[in-house]
Amino acid sequence: MYLVQLTLEPSGDAHPPAEIKQALHDAAPDVVDHVTVHTQTRPHLVVSLFLRAASLDEAEAAAKRIWQHATTSCSPLAAWSLRRAEVPLHPYDVE
């Protein structure tokens, strides 16, 4: 399982639609395990997708396809543009 974060940019004063989580899950229910919408992020909206995938590259590609499918089935998402779909990599120190 991979955590892929979608970074979304609104057009104008668009607010995240209430059905965003369901639309993303329904776009690929066999791949999407969980969706979290981070409403406190600025200036972009961040959505975390927990995806079942065989590799990091496959997970990021699946996230892009999921977003594209969700925007066709949930018209309020058309007010948002996908800026990034990537697995967050956080460096850490090993002592």
Coordinates of C-alpha atoms in Angstrom, one line a residue:
M1 CA 0.0 0.0 0.0
Y2 CA 1.2 3.5 -0.9
L3 CA 0.2 6.9 0.4
V4 CA -0.1 9.3 -2.6
Q5 CA -0.9 12.9 -2.1
L6 CA -2.8 14.9 -4.7
T7 CA -2.1 18.6 -4.6
L8 CA -5.1 20.4 -6.1
E9 CA -5.4 24.1 -7.1
P10 CA -8.8 25.7 -7.1
S11 CA -10.0 28.0 -9.9
G12 CA -11.2 31.2 -8.3
D13 CA -12.9 30.7 -4.9
A14 CA -13.8 27.0 -5.3
H15 CA -14.4 25.1 -2.2
P16 CA -13.8 21.3 -1.9
P17 CA -17.1 19.6 -2.8
A18 CA -18.6 17.5 0.0
E19 CA -18.5 14.4 -2.2
I20 CA -14.8 14.6 -3.0
K21 CA -13.9 11.6 -0.8
Q22 CA -16.6 9.4 -2.3
A23 CA -15.9 10.4 -5.9
L24 CA -12.2 9.5 -5.5
H25 CA -13.0 6.2 -3.8
D26 CA -15.6 5.3 -6.4
A27 CA -13.2 6.1 -9.3
A28 CA -11.3 2.9 -8.4
P29 CA -12.7 1.0 -5.4
D30 CA -10.4 -2.0 -6.1
V31 CA -7.3 0.3 -5.7
V32 CA -8.4 3.0 -3.3
D33 CA -8.3 1.9 0.4
H34 CA -8.8 5.2 2.1
V35 CA -9.2 8.9 1.3
T36 CA -8.3 11.8 3.6
V37 CA -9.0 15.5 2.6
H38 CA -6.6 18.0 4.4
T39 CA -8.7 21.1 4.4
Q40 CA -6.2 23.2 6.4
T41 CA -3.5 23.2 3.7
R42 CA -3.0 26.5 1.8
P43 CA -2.9 27.7 -0.9
H44 CA -3.6 24.3 -2.3
L45 CA -5.9 21.5 -1.2
V46 CA -4.1 18.2 -0.4
V47 CA -5.8 14.9 -0.6
S48 CA -4.2 11.7 0.7
L49 CA -5.0 8.5 -1.2
F50 CA -4.0 5.1 0.3
L51 CA -3.7 2.9 -2.7
R52 CA -3.0 -0.8 -3.3
A53 CA -0.3 -0.9 -5.9
A54 CA 2.8 -3.0 -6.7
S55 CA 5.2 -0.1 -6.9
L56 CA 5.7 3.6 -6.2
D57 CA 5.5 4.5 -9.9
E58 CA 2.3 2.4 -10.3
A59 CA 0.7 4.1 -7.3
E60 CA 1.5 7.6 -8.6
A61 CA 0.2 6.8 -12.1
A62 CA -3.0 5.2 -10.6
A63 CA -3.6 8.4 -8.5
K64 CA -3.5 10.5 -11.7
R65 CA -6.0 8.2 -13.4
I66 CA -8.2 8.2 -10.3
W67 CA -8.3 12.0 -10.3
Q68 CA -9.1 12.1 -14.0
H69 CA -11.9 9.6 -13.6
A70 CA -13.3 11.4 -10.6
T71 CA -13.4 14.7 -12.3
T72 CA -15.6 13.2 -15.1
S73 CA -18.1 11.7 -12.7
C74 CA -18.2 14.6 -10.1
S75 CA -18.7 17.9 -12.0
P76 CA -17.7 20.1 -9.0
L77 CA -14.2 18.7 -9.2
A78 CA -13.8 20.4 -12.6
A79 CA -13.1 23.6 -10.6
W80 CA -9.9 22.1 -9.4
S81 CA -6.6 21.4 -11.2
L82 CA -4.2 18.6 -10.3
R83 CA -0.8 20.1 -9.7
R84 CA 0.9 16.9 -8.4
A85 CA 0.3 13.3 -7.6
E86 CA 3.2 12.0 -5.6
V87 CA 4.3 9.8 -2.8
P88 CA 5.6 12.1 -0.1
L89 CA 9.2 11.3 0.7
H90 CA 10.3 12.5 4.1
P91 CA 14.0 12.5 5.0
Y92 CA 15.0 11.4 8.5
D93 CA 18.2 11.1 10.4
V94 CA 19.4 7.7 11.6
E95 CA 21.7 7.9 14.6

